[in-house]
JSON list of C-alpha atoms in Angstrom, two decimals:
[
{"chain": "A", "resi": 234, "resn": "MET", "atom": "CA", "xyz": [0.00, 0.00, 0.00]},
{"chain": "A", "resi": 235, "resn": "LYS", "atom": "CA", "xyz": [1.44, 3.35, -1.02]},
{"chain": "A", "resi": 236, "resn": "GLU", "atom": "CA", "xyz": [1.60, 6.38, 1.21]},
{"chain": "A", "resi": 237, "resn": "LEU", "atom": "CA", "xyz": [-1.24, 8.87, 1.06]},
{"chain": "A", "resi": 238, "resn": "SER", "atom": "CA", "xyz": [-0.54, 12.33, -0.30]},
{"chain": "A", "resi": 239, "resn": "PRO", "atom": "CA", "xyz": [-1.25, 15.44, 1.80]},
{"chain": "A", "resi": 240, "resn": "LYS", "atom": "CA", "xyz": [-4.37, 16.15, -0.31]},
{"chain": "A", "resi": 241, "resn": "GLU", "atom": "CA", "xyz": [-5.69, 12.66, 0.33]},
{"chain": "A", "resi": 242, "resn": "LEU", "atom": "CA", "xyz": [-5.04, 12.99, 4.08]},
{"chain": "A", "resi": 243, "resn": "LEU", "atom": "CA", "xyz": [-6.82, 16.34, 4.07]},
{"chain": "A", "resi": 244, "resn": "ALA", "atom": "CA", "xyz": [-9.80, 14.76, 2.31]},
{"chain": "A", "resi": 245, "resn": "ILE", "atom": "CA", "xyz": [-9.93, 12.01, 4.95]},
{"chain": "A", "resi": 246, "resn": "VAL", "atom": "CA", "xyz": [-9.77, 14.54, 7.80]},
{"chain": "A", "resi": 247, "resn": "LEU", "atom": "CA", "xyz": [-12.53, 16.64, 6.23]},
{"chain": "A", "resi": 248, "resn": "LEU", "atom": "CA", "xyz": [-14.73, 13.58, 5.71]},
{"chain": "A", "resi": 249, "resn": "VAL", "atom": "CA", "xyz": [-14.19, 12.53, 9.34]},
{"chain": "A", "resi": 250, "resn": "LEU", "atom": "CA", "xyz": [-15.12, 16.03, 10.52]},
{"chain": "A", "resi": 251, "resn": "LEU", "atom": "CA", "xyz": [-18.19, 15.99, 8.28]},
{"chain": "A", "resi": 252, "resn": "PHE", "atom": "CA", "xyz": [-19.35, 12.71, 9.81]},
{"chain": "A", "resi": 253, "resn": "LEU", "atom": "CA", "xyz": [-18.72, 13.88, 13.37]},
{"chain": "A", "resi": 254, "resn": "GLY", "atom": "CA", "xyz": [-20.54, 17.15, 12.69]},
{"chain": "A", "resi": 255, "resn": "GLN", "atom": "CA", "xyz": [-23.59, 15.43, 11.22]},
{"chain": "A", "resi": 256, "resn": "CYS", "atom": "CA", "xyz": [-23.83, 12.86, 14.00]},
{"chain": "A", "resi": 257, "resn": "GLY", "atom": "CA", "xyz": [-23.05, 15.37, 16.74]},
{"chain": "A", "resi": 258, "resn": "TYR", "atom": "CA", "xyz": [-25.89, 17.58, 15.51]},
{"chain": "A", "resi": 259, "resn": "LEU", "atom": "CA", "xyz": [-28.35, 14.68, 15.43]},
{"chain": "A", "resi": 260, "resn": "VAL", "atom": "CA", "xyz": [-27.31, 13.30, 18.84]},
{"chain": "A", "resi": 261, "resn": "SER", "atom": "CA", "xyz": [-28.75, 16.34, 20.56]},
{"chain": "A", "resi": 262, "resn": "PHE", "atom": "CA", "xyz": [-31.98, 16.49, 18.52]},
{"chain": "A", "resi": 263, "resn": "HIS", "atom": "CA", "xyz": [-33.18, 12.88, 18.41]},
{"chain": "A", "resi": 264, "resn": "THR", "atom": "CA", "xyz": [-35.74, 12.00, 21.04]},
{"chain": "A", "resi": 265, "resn": "ILE", "atom": "CA", "xyz": [-35.21, 8.83, 23.05]},
{"chain": "A", "resi": 266, "resn": "THR", "atom": "CA", "xyz": [-35.99, 5.60, 21.23]},
{"chain": "A", "resi": 267, "resn": "ASP", "atom": "CA", "xyz": [-37.71, 2.58, 22.69]},
{"chain": "A", "resi": 268, "resn": "ASP", "atom": "CA", "xyz": [-34.66, 0.52, 23.57]},
{"chain": "A", "resi": 269, "resn": "GLU", "atom": "CA", "xyz": [-31.93, 3.11, 24.17]},
{"chain": "A", "resi": 270, "resn": "HIS", "atom": "CA", "xyz": [-32.44, 3.20, 27.93]},
{"chain": "A", "resi": 271, "resn": "ILE", "atom": "CA", "xyz": [-32.53, -0.61, 28.08]},
{"chain": "A", "resi": 272, "resn": "HIS", "atom": "CA", "xyz": [-29.19, -1.08, 26.29]},
{"chain": "A", "resi": 273, "resn": "THR", "atom": "CA", "xyz": [-27.52, 1.65, 28.33]},
{"chain": "A", "resi": 274, "resn": "ALA", "atom": "CA", "xyz": [-28.90, 0.46, 31.67]},
{"chain": "A", "resi": 275, "resn": "ALA", "atom": "CA", "xyz": [-27.89, -3.12, 30.82]},
{"chain": "A", "resi": 276, "resn": "GLY", "atom": "CA", "xyz": [-24.33, -1.96, 30.14]},
{"chain": "A", "resi": 277, "resn": "ILE", "atom": "CA", "xyz": [-24.20, -0.09, 33.43]},
{"chain": "A", "resi": 278, "resn": "LEU", "atom": "CA", "xyz": [-25.55, -3.15, 35.27]},
{"chain": "A", "resi": 279, "resn": "TYR", "atom": "CA", "xyz": [-23.00, -5.44, 33.58]},
{"chain": "A", "resi": 280, "resn": "LEU", "atom": "CA", "xyz": [-20.11, -3.18, 34.54]},
{"chain": "A", "resi": 281, "resn": "ARG", "atom": "CA", "xyz": [-21.20, -2.55, 38.12]},
{"chain": "A", "resi": 282, "resn": "THR", "atom": "CA", "xyz": [-22.31, -6.05, 39.10]},
{"chain": "A", "resi": 283, "resn": "GLY", "atom": "CA", "xyz": [-20.74, -8.44, 36.61]},
{"chain": "A", "resi": 284, "resn": "LEU", "atom": "CA", "xyz": [-24.16, -10.01, 36.03]},
{"chain": "A", "resi": 285, "resn": "PHE", "atom": "CA", "xyz": [-25.26, -10.37, 32.43]},
{"chain": "A", "resi": 286, "resn": "GLU", "atom": "CA", "xyz": [-28.97, -10.45, 33.22]},
{"chain": "A", "resi": 287, "resn": "GLY", "atom": "CA", "xyz": [-30.15, -6.90, 32.69]},
{"chain": "A", "resi": 288, "resn": "GLY", "atom": "CA", "xyz": [-30.88, -6.53, 29.02]},
{"chain": "A", "resi": 289, "resn": "PHE", "atom": "CA", "xyz": [-32.31, -8.21, 26.02]},
{"chain": "A", "resi": 290, "resn": "ASP", "atom": "CA", "xyz": [-30.76, -11.41, 24.76]},
{"chain": "A", "resi": 291, "resn": "ASN", "atom": "CA", "xyz": [-28.23, -9.43, 22.77]},
{"chain": "A", "resi": 292, "resn": "PRO", "atom": "CA", "xyz": [-24.45, -9.61, 22.63]},
{"chain": "A", "resi": 293, "resn": "PRO", "atom": "CA", "xyz": [-23.25, -7.68, 25.70]},
{"chain": "A", "resi": 294, "resn": "LEU", "atom": "CA", "xyz": [-20.03, -6.12, 24.33]},
{"chain": "A", "resi": 295, "resn": "ILE", "atom": "CA", "xyz": [-21.71, -3.12, 22.74]},
{"chain": "A", "resi": 296, "resn": "GLN", "atom": "CA", "xyz": [-23.94, -2.63, 25.77]},
{"chain": "A", "resi": 297, "resn": "LEU", "atom": "CA", "xyz": [-20.80, -2.69, 27.92]},
{"chain": "A", "resi": 298, "resn": "LEU", "atom": "CA", "xyz": [-19.35, 0.09, 25.77]},
{"chain": "A", "resi": 299, "resn": "TYR", "atom": "CA", "xyz": [-22.55, 2.13, 26.21]},
{"chain": "A", "resi": 300, "resn": "GLY", "atom": "CA", "xyz": [-22.38, 1.79, 29.99]},
{"chain": "A", "resi": 301, "resn": "LEU", "atom": "CA", "xyz": [-18.69, 2.67, 30.22]},
{"chain": "A", "resi": 302, "resn": "PRO", "atom": "CA", "xyz": [-19.00, 6.49, 30.48]},
{"chain": "A", "resi": 303, "resn": "TYR", "atom": "CA", "xyz": [-21.51, 6.11, 33.32]},
{"chain": "A", "resi": 304, "resn": "HIS", "atom": "CA", "xyz": [-19.45, 3.46, 35.10]},
{"chain": "A", "resi": 305, "resn": "LEU", "atom": "CA", "xyz": [-16.40, 5.72, 34.99]},
{"chain": "A", "resi": 306, "resn": "ASN", "atom": "CA", "xyz": [-18.54, 8.62, 36.31]},
{"chain": "A", "resi": 307, "resn": "LEU", "atom": "CA", "xyz": [-17.90, 10.68, 33.19]},
{"chain": "A", "resi": 308, "resn": "SER", "atom": "CA", "xyz": [-21.61, 11.40, 32.90]},
{"chain": "A", "resi": 309, "resn": "GLN", "atom": "CA", "xyz": [-24.82, 11.17, 34.93]},
{"chain": "A", "resi": 310, "resn": "TRP", "atom": "CA", "xyz": [-28.06, 9.64, 33.64]},
{"chain": "A", "resi": 311, "resn": "GLN", "atom": "CA", "xyz": [-31.19, 8.13, 35.13]},
{"chain": "A", "resi": 312, "resn": "ALA", "atom": "CA", "xyz": [-32.81, 5.26, 33.28]},
{"chain": "A", "resi": 313, "resn": "THR", "atom": "CA", "xyz": [-36.28, 6.27, 34.50]},
{"chain": "A", "resi": 314, "resn": "GLY", "atom": "CA", "xyz": [-36.25, 9.71, 32.90]},
{"chain": "A", "resi": 315, "resn": "LEU", "atom": "CA", "xyz": [-37.18, 10.74, 29.39]},
{"chain": "A", "resi": 316, "resn": "SER", "atom": "CA", "xyz": [-33.80, 12.27, 28.58]},
{"chain": "A", "resi": 317, "resn": "PRO", "atom": "CA", "xyz": [-31.68, 10.30, 26.12]},
{"chain": "A", "resi": 318, "resn": "PRO", "atom": "CA", "xyz": [-28.39, 8.77, 27.28]},
{"chain": "A", "resi": 319, "resn": "TYR", "atom": "CA", "xyz": [-26.16, 11.33, 25.55]},
{"chain": "A", "resi": 320, "resn": "ALA", "atom": "CA", "xyz": [-22.81, 9.85, 26.62]},
{"chain": "A", "resi": 321, "resn": "ALA", "atom": "CA", "xyz": [-23.83, 6.45, 25.23]},
{"chain": "A", "resi": 322, "resn": "ARG", "atom": "CA", "xyz": [-24.88, 8.17, 22.00]},
{"chain": "A", "resi": 323, "resn": "TYR", "atom": "CA", "xyz": [-21.41, 9.68, 21.69]},
{"chain": "A", "resi": 324, "resn": "VAL", "atom": "CA", "xyz": [-19.89, 6.22, 22.18]},
{"chain": "A", "resi": 325, "resn": "ASN", "atom": "CA", "xyz": [-22.07, 4.97, 19.33]},
{"chain": "A", "resi": 326, "resn": "MET", "atom": "CA", "xyz": [-21.07, 7.97, 17.21]},
{"chain": "A", "resi": 327, "resn": "PHE", "atom": "CA", "xyz": [-17.43, 6.95, 17.49]},
{"chain": "A", "resi": 328, "resn": "LEU", "atom": "CA", "xyz": [-18.33, 3.33, 16.68]},
{"chain": "A", "resi": 329, "resn": "GLY", "atom": "CA", "xyz": [-19.93, 4.71, 13.52]},
{"chain": "A", "resi": 330, "resn": "LEU", "atom": "CA", "xyz": [-16.79, 6.68, 12.75]},
{"chain": "A", "resi": 331, "resn": "PHE", "atom": "CA", "xyz": [-14.67, 3.54, 13.13]},
{"chain": "A", "resi": 332, "resn": "LEU", "atom": "CA", "xyz": [-17.12, 1.72, 10.84]},
{"chain": "A", "resi": 333, "resn": "CYS", "atom": "CA", "xyz": [-16.72, 4.39, 8.15]},
{"chain": "A", "resi": 334, "resn": "LEU", "atom": "CA", "xyz": [-12.93, 4.34, 8.46]},
{"chain": "A", "resi": 335, "resn": "LEU", "atom": "CA", "xyz": [-12.87, 0.54, 8.29]},
{"chain": "A", "resi": 336, "resn": "ILE", "atom": "CA", "xyz": [-15.02, 0.61, 5.15]},
{"chain": "A", "resi": 337, "resn": "GLY", "atom": "CA", "xyz": [-12.55, 3.07, 3.64]},
{"chain": "A", "resi": 338, "resn": "LEU", "atom": "CA", "xyz": [-9.56, 0.91, 4.64]},
{"chain": "A", "resi": 339, "resn": "PHE", "atom": "CA", "xyz": [-11.16, -2.22, 3.24]},
{"chain": "A", "resi": 340, "resn": "SER", "atom": "CA", "xyz": [-11.88, -0.48, -0.05]},
{"chain": "A", "resi": 341, "resn": "LEU", "atom": "CA", "xyz": [-8.36, 0.98, -0.07]},
{"chain": "A", "resi": 342, "resn": "ARG", "atom": "CA", "xyz": [-6.99, -2.53, 0.23]},
{"chain": "A", "resi": 343, "resn": "LEU", "atom": "CA", "xyz": [-9.22, -3.84, -2.56]},
{"chain": "A", "resi": 344, "resn": "HIS", "atom": "CA", "xyz": [-9.38, -0.91, -5.00]},
{"chain": "A", "resi": 345, "resn": "GLY", "atom": "CA", "xyz": [-6.55, 1.48, -4.20]},
{"chain": "A", "resi": 346, "resn": "THR", "atom": "CA", "xyz": [-6.55, 5.07, -3.01]},
{"chain": "A", "resi": 347, "resn": "THR", "atom": "CA", "xyz": [-9.34, 6.35, -5.25]},
{"chain": "A", "resi": 348, "resn": "GLY", "atom": "CA", "xyz": [-11.65, 3.48, -4.33]},
{"chain": "A", "resi": 349, "resn": "GLY", "atom": "CA", "xyz": [-10.90, 3.96, -0.64]},
{"chain": "A", "resi": 350, "resn": "LEU", "atom": "CA", "xyz": [-11.69, 7.67, -0.74]},
{"chain": "A", "resi": 351, "resn": "ILE", "atom": "CA", "xyz": [-14.90, 7.12, -2.70]},
{"chain": "A", "resi": 352, "resn": "SER", "atom": "CA", "xyz": [-16.03, 4.43, -0.26]},
{"chain": "A", "resi": 353, "resn": "LEU", "atom": "CA", "xyz": [-15.18, 6.62, 2.72]},
{"chain": "A", "resi": 354, "resn": "CYS", "atom": "CA", "xyz": [-17.10, 9.51, 1.17]},
{"chain": "A", "resi": 355, "resn": "LEU", "atom": "CA", "xyz": [-20.14, 7.30, 0.55]},
{"chain": "A", "resi": 356, "resn": "ALA", "atom": "CA", "xyz": [-19.97, 5.85, 4.07]},
{"chain": "A", "resi": 357, "resn": "VAL", "atom": "CA", "xyz": [-19.74, 9.18, 5.92]},
{"chain": "A", "resi": 358, "resn": "THR", "atom": "CA", "xyz": [-22.66, 10.59, 3.92]},
{"chain": "A", "resi": 359, "resn": "SER", "atom": "CA", "xyz": [-24.85, 7.47, 4.14]},
{"chain": "A", "resi": 360, "resn": "PRO", "atom": "CA", "xyz": [-28.14, 8.40, 5.82]},
{"chain": "A", "resi": 361, "resn": "SER", "atom": "CA", "xyz": [-28.43, 4.94, 7.38]},
{"chain": "A", "resi": 362, "resn": "ILE", "atom": "CA", "xyz": [-24.99, 5.04, 8.98]},
{"chain": "A", "resi": 363, "resn": "ILE", "atom": "CA", "xyz": [-25.51, 8.62, 10.20]},
{"chain": "A", "resi": 364, "resn": "ALA", "atom": "CA", "xyz": [-28.95, 7.87, 11.65]},
{"chain": "A", "resi": 365, "resn": "HIS", "atom": "CA", "xyz": [-27.94, 4.67, 13.41]},
{"chain": "A", "resi": 366, "resn": "SER", "atom": "CA", "xyz": [-24.73, 6.24, 14.72]},
{"chain": "A", "resi": 367, "resn": "SER", "atom": "CA", "xyz": [-26.58, 9.04, 16.46]},
{"chain": "A", "resi": 368, "resn": "ILE", "atom": "CA", "xyz": [-28.83, 6.88, 18.67]},
{"chain": "A", "resi": 369, "resn": "THR", "atom": "CA", "xyz": [-27.98, 4.16, 21.16]},
{"chain": "A", "resi": 370, "resn": "THR", "atom": "CA", "xyz": [-28.85, 0.95, 19.35]},
{"chain": "A", "resi": 371, "resn": "LEU", "atom": "CA", "xyz": [-26.77, -2.12, 18.62]},
{"chain": "A", "resi": 372, "resn": "ASP", "atom": "CA", "xyz": [-26.88, -1.76, 14.83]},
{"chain": "A", "resi": 373, "resn": "THR", "atom": "CA", "xyz": [-23.75, 0.32, 14.38]},
{"chain": "A", "resi": 374, "resn": "GLY", "atom": "CA", "xyz": [-21.59, -1.81, 16.66]},
{"chain": "A", "resi": 375, "resn": "LEU", "atom": "CA", "xyz": [-22.74, -5.03, 15.03]},
{"chain": "A", "resi": 376, "resn": "ALA", "atom": "CA", "xyz": [-22.06, -3.61, 11.56]},
{"chain": "A", "resi": 377, "resn": "LEU", "atom": "CA", "xyz": [-18.60, -2.48, 12.72]},
{"chain": "A", "resi": 378, "resn": "PHE", "atom": "CA", "xyz": [-17.66, -5.92, 14.02]},
{"chain": "A", "resi": 379, "resn": "LEU", "atom": "CA", "xyz": [-19.09, -7.65, 10.94]},
{"chain": "A", "resi": 380, "resn": "VAL", "atom": "CA", "xyz": [-17.10, -5.44, 8.55]},
{"chain": "A", "resi": 381, "resn": "GLY", "atom": "CA", "xyz": [-14.09, -5.92, 10.83]},
{"chain": "A", "resi": 382, "resn": "CYS", "atom": "CA", "xyz": [-14.41, -9.70, 10.48]},
{"chain": "A", "resi": 383, "resn": "PHE", "atom": "CA", "xyz": [-14.48, -9.41, 6.69]},
{"chain": "A", "resi": 384, "resn": "TYR", "atom": "CA", "xyz": [-11.54, -6.99, 6.72]},
{"chain": "A", "resi": 385, "resn": "PHE", "atom": "CA", "xyz": [-9.31, -9.15, 8.89]},
{"chain": "A", "resi": 386, "resn": "LEU", "atom": "CA", "xyz": [-10.28, -12.43, 7.22]},
{"chain": "A", "resi": 387, "resn": "TYR", "atom": "CA", "xyz": [-9.64, -11.13, 3.69]}
]
């Protein structure tokens, strides 16, 4: 793999900032969804007690990541309120960013620099990735780990 030129690095940085700006804007304006508080509370329960009994029958790793800011006392949130778990949403936003970067890296490996930049551009402007990365659901994390499996197995 050849080194990226300064213009290509600038394009990547701008695309990353575009994604973070779009998701950061939506994080504060989305109302709480049906299962956001369940995934976040399950992650907090897992981290504080070590018992994996608090959530749906879903893989607990992503829920653990959602509970991490609250376990480390970086943020306060009550599961009974109607306010969304903003810190968990920011965790999911960065999972979405890693997903976009991994898509770009995978395409870079397969199709070269131009293909990687085009794929990164399409990923950071995808309405589905932006929408799912700005709420606390398991979709973004599962997509990240699935694309990661394909990337590392290829």
